[in-house]
XYZ file of N, CA and C in Angstrom:
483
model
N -24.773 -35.524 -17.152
C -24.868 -34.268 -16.452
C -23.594 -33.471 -16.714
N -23.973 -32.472 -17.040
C -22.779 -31.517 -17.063
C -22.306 -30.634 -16.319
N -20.989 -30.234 -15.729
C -20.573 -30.126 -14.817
C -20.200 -28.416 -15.070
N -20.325 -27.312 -14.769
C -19.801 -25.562 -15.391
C -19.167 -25.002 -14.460
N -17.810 -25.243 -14.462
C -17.095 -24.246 -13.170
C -17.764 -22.855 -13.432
N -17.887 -22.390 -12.338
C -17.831 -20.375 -12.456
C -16.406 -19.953 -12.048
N -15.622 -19.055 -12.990
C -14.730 -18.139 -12.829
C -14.703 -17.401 -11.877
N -13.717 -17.591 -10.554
C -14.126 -16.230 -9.384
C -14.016 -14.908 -9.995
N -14.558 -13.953 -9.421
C -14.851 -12.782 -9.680
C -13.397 -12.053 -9.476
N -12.812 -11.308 -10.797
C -11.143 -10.999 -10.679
C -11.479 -9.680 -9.315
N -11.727 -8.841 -8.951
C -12.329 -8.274 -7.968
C -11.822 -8.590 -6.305
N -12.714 -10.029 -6.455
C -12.442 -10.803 -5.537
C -11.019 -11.228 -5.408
N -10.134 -11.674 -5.921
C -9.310 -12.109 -6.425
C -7.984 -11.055 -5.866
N -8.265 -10.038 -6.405
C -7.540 -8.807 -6.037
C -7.140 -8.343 -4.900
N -8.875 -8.463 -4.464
C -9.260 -7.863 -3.170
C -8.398 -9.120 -2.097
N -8.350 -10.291 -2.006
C -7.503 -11.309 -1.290
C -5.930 -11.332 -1.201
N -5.423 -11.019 -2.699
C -3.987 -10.979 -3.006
C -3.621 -9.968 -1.877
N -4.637 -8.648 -1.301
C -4.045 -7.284 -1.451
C -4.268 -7.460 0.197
N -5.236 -8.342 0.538
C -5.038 -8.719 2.203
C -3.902 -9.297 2.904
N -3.864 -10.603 1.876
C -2.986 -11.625 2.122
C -1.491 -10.627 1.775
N -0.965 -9.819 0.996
C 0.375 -9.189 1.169
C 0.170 -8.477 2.512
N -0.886 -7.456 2.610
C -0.822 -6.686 3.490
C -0.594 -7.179 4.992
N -1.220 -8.622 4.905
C -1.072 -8.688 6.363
C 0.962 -9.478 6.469
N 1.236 -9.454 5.574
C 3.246 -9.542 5.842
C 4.079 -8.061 5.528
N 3.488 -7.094 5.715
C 3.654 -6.050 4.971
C 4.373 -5.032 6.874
N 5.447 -4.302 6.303
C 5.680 -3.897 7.669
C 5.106 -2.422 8.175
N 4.453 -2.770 9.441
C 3.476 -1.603 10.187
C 4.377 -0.470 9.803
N 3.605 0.972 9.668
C 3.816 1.962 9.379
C 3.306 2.873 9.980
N 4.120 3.547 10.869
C 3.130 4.581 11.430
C 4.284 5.710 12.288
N 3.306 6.535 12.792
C 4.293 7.918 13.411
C 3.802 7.322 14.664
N 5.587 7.835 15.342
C 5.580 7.439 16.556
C 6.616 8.307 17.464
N 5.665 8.265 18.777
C 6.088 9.036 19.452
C 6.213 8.192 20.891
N 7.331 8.017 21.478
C 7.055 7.057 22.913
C 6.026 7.739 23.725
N 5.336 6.847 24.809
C 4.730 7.543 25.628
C 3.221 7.396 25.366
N 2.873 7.696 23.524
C 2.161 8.224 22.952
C 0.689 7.410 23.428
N -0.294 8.135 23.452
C -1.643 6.997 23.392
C -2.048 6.773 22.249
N -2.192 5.560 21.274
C -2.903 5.332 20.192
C -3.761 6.002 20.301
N -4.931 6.059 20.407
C -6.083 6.861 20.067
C -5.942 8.050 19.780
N -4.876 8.829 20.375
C -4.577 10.841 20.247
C -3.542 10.606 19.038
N -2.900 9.437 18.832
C -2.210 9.845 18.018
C -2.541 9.736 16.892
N -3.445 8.955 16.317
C -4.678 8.939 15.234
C -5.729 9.725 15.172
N -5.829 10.468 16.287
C -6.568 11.850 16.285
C -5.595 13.185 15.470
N -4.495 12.833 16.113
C -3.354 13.472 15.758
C -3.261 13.707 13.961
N -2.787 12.501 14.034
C -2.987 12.212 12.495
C -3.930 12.792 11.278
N -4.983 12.629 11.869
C -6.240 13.143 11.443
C -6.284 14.408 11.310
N -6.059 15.066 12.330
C -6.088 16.115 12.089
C -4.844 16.962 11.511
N -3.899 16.659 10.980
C -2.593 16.637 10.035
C -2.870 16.896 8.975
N -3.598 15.338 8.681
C -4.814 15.002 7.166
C -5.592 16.145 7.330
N -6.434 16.390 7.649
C -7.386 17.486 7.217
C -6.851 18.863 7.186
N -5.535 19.313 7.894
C -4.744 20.445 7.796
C -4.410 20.728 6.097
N -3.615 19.009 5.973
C -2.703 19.422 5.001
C -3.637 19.298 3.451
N -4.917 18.526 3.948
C -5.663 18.823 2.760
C -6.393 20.412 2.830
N -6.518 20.762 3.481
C -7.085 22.362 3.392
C -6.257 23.253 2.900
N -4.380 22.870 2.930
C -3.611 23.809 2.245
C -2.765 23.442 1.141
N -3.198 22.078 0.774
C -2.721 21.693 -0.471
C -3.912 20.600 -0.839
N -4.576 21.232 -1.463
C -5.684 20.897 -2.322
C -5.522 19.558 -3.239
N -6.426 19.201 -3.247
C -6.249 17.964 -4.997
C -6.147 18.775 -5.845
N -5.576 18.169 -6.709
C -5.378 18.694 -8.413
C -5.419 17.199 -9.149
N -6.587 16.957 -9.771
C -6.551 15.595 -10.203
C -6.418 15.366 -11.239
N -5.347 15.306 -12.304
C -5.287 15.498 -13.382
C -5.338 14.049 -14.380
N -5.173 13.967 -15.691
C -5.704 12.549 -16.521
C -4.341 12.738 -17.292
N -3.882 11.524 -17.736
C -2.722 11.668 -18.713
C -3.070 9.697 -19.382
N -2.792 10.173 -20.984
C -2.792 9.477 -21.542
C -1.607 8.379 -21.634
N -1.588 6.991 -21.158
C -0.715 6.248 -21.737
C -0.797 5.410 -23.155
N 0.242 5.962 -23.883
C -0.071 4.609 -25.250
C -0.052 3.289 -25.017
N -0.610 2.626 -26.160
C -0.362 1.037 -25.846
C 1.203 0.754 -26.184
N 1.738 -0.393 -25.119
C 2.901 -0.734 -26.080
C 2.911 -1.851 -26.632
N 4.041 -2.400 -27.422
C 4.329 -3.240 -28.298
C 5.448 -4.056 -28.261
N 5.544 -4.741 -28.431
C 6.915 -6.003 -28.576
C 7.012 -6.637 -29.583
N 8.151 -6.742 -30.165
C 8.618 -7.135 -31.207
C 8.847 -8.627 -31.403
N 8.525 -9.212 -32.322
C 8.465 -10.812 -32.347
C 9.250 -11.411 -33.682
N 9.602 -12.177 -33.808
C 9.887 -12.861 -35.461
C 8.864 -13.953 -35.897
N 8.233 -13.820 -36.954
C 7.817 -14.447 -37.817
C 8.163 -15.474 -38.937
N 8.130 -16.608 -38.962
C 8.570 -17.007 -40.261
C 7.312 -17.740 -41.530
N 7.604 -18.094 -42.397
C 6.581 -18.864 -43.224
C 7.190 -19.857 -43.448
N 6.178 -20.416 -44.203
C 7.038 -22.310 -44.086
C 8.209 -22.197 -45.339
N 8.213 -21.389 -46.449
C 9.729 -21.140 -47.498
C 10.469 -20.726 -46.267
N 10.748 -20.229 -45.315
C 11.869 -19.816 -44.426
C 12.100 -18.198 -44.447
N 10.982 -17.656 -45.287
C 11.419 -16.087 -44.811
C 10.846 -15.418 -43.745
N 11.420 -14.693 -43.106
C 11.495 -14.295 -41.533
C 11.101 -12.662 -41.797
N 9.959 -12.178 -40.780
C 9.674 -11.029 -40.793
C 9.556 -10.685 -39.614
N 9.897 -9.526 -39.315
C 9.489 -9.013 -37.862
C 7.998 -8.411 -37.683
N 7.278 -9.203 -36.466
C 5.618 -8.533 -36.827
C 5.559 -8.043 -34.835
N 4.534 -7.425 -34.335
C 4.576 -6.523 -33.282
C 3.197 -6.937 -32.100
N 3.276 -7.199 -31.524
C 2.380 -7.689 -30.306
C 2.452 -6.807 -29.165
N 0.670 -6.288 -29.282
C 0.090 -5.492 -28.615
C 0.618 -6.464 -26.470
N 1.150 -5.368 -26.258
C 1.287 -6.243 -24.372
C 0.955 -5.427 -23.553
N 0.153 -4.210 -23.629
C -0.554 -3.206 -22.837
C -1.443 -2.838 -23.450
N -2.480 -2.399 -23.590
C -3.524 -1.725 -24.328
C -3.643 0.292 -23.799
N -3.492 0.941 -24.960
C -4.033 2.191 -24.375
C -4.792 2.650 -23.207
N -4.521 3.478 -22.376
C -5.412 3.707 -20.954
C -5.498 5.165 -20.686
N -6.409 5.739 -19.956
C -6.010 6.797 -19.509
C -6.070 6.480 -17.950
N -5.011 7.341 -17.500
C -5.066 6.966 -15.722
C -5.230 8.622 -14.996
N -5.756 8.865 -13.854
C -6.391 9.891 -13.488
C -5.156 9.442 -12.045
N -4.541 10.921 -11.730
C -3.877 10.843 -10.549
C -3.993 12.233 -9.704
N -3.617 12.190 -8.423
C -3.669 13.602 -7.756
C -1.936 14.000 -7.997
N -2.376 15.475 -8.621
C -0.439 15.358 -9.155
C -0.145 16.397 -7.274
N -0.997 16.642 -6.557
C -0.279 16.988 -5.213
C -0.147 16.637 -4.096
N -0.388 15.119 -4.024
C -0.359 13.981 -3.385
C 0.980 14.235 -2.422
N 2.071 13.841 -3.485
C 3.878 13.925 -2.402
C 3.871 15.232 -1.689
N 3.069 16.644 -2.281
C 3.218 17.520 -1.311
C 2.456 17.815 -0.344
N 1.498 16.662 -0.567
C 0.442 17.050 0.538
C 1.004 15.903 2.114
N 1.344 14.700 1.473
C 1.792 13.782 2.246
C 2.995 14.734 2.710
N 3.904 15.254 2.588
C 5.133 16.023 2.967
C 4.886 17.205 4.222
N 3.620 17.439 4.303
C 2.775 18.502 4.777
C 2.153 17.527 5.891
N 1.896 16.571 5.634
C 0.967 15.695 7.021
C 2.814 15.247 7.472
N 3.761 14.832 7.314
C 4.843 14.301 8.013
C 5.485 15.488 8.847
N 5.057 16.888 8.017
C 5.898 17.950 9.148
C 5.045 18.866 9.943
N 3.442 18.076 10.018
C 2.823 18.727 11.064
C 3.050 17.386 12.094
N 3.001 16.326 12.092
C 3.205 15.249 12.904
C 4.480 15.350 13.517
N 5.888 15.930 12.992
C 6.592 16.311 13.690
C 6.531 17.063 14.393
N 5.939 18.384 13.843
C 5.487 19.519 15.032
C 4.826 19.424 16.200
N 4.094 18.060 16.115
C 3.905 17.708 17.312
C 4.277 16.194 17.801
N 5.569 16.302 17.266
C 6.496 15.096 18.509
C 6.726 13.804 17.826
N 6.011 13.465 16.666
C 6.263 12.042 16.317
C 7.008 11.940 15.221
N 7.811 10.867 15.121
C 8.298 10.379 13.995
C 8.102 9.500 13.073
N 8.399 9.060 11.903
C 7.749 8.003 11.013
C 8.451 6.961 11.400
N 7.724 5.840 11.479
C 8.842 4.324 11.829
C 7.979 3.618 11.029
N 8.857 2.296 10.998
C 8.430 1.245 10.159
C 8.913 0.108 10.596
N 7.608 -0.962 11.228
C 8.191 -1.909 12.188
C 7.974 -3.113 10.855
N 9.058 -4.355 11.304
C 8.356 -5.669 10.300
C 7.648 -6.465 11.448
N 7.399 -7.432 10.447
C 6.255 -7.857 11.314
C 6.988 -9.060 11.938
N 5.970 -9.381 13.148
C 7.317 -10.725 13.686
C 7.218 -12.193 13.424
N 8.372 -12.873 14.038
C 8.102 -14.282 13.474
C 7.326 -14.668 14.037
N 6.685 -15.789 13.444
C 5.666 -16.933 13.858
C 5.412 -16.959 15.394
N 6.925 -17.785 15.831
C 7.128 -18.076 17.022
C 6.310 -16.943 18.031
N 7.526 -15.734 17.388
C 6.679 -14.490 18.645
C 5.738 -14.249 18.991
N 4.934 -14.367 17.439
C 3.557 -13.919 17.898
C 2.961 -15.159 18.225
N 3.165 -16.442 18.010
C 2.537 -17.886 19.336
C 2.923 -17.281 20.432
N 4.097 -17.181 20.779
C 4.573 -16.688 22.232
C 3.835 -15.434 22.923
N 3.415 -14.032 21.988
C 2.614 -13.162 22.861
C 1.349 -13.087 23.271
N 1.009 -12.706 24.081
C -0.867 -12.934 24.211
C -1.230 -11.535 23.469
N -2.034 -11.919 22.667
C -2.472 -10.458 21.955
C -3.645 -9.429 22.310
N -3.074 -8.534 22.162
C -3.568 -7.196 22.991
C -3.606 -6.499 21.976
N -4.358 -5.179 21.815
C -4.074 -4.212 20.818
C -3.049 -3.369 21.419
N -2.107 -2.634 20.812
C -1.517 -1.417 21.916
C -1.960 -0.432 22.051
N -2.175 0.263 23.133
C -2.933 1.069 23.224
C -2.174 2.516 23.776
N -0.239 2.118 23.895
C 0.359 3.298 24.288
C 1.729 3.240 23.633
N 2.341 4.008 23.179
C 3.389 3.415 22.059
C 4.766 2.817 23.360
N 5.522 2.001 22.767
C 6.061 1.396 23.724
C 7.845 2.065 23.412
N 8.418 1.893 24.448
C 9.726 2.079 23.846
C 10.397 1.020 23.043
N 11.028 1.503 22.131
C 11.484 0.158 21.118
C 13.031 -0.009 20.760
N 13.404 -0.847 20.296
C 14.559 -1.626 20.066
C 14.836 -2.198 18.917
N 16.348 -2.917 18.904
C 16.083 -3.080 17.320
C 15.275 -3.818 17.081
N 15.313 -5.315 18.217
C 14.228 -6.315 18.274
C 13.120 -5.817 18.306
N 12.147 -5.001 18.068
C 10.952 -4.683 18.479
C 10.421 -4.879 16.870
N 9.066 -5.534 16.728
C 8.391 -5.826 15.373
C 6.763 -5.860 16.012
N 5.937 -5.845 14.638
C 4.163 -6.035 15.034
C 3.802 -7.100 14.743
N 2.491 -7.319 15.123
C 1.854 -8.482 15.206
C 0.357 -7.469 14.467
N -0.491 -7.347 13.523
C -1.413 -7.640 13.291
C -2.792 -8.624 13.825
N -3.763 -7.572 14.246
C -4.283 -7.918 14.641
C -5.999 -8.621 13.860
N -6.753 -9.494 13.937
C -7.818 -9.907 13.199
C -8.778 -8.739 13.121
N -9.070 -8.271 14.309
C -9.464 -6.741 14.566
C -9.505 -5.155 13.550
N -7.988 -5.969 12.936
C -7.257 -5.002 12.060
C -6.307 -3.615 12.892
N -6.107 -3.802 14.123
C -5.316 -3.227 15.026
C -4.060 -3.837 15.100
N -3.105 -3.342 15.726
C -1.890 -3.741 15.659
C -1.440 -4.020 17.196
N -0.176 -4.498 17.496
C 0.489 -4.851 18.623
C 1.806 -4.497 18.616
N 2.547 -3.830 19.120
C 3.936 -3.933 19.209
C 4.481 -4.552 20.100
N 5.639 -5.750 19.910
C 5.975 -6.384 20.628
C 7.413 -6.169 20.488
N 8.374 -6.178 21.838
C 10.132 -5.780 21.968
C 9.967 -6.838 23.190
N 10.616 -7.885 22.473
C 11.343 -8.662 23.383
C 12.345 -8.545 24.090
């Protein structure tokens, strides 16, 4: 009997790497004390849809070449040639070239109304055994000690010991 592994699907593969970083990855978000999660992701939202109504996509394509690396060769008499190995292949990649000004445009309507950008890490082990988990649902006042906890939910927790 013969036995045929199947290759996981690179996809799949991707899609796990990009969970598994994300969930050690440190929370990001505008913050305002006081604040209620829910208005402030309303908030947000509506930032996003501001700053896309006054700075548009522009999605433009730009060609990258393939590159190359240089190798030595020899033959069995001992003469040595330099020969070239393909280590990227040609691509074209499609980007929004007004992306930084549109993001620049959602950070200074979110100021205009009160919040700032923070960036919590996430906490140790211990802490989060130690907290009972809750989503937050009002931004808390914070400290240097203050870090998140990720939630299975995909919500977050802020915790300041």
């Amino acid at each position: 009997m013969r036995y045929t592994a199947r290759m996981p699907n690179c996809r799949s593969l991707t899609l796990c790497a990009l969970v598994l970083l994300g969930a050690c990855a440190p929370l990001d978000i505008y913050y305002k004390e006081g604040a209620d999660v829910a208005q402030s992701e309303v908030n947000l939202t509506q930032c996003q849809i501001s700053a896309l109504a006054e700075v548009p996509r522009d999605i433009r394509t730009r060609y990258i070449p393939a590159q190359y690396a240089p190798y030595s060769a020899c033959t069995a008499g001992g003469h040595c040639f330099r020969r070239y190995r393909m280590i990227s292949p040609p691509r074209r990649e499609s980007y929004d070239a007004n992306a930084d000004l549109r993001d620049k445009r959602v950070g200074q309507c979110m100021a205009m109304a009160g919040y700032r950008p923070i960036s919590l890490p996430q906490c140790d082990a211990e802490t989060a055994r130690k907290t009972p988990l809750a989503a937050t649902r009002t931004l808390p006042a914070l400290t240097s000690k203050s870090c998140a906890i990720r939630l299975k939910s995909g919500n977050w927790q802020i915790v300041t010991p």
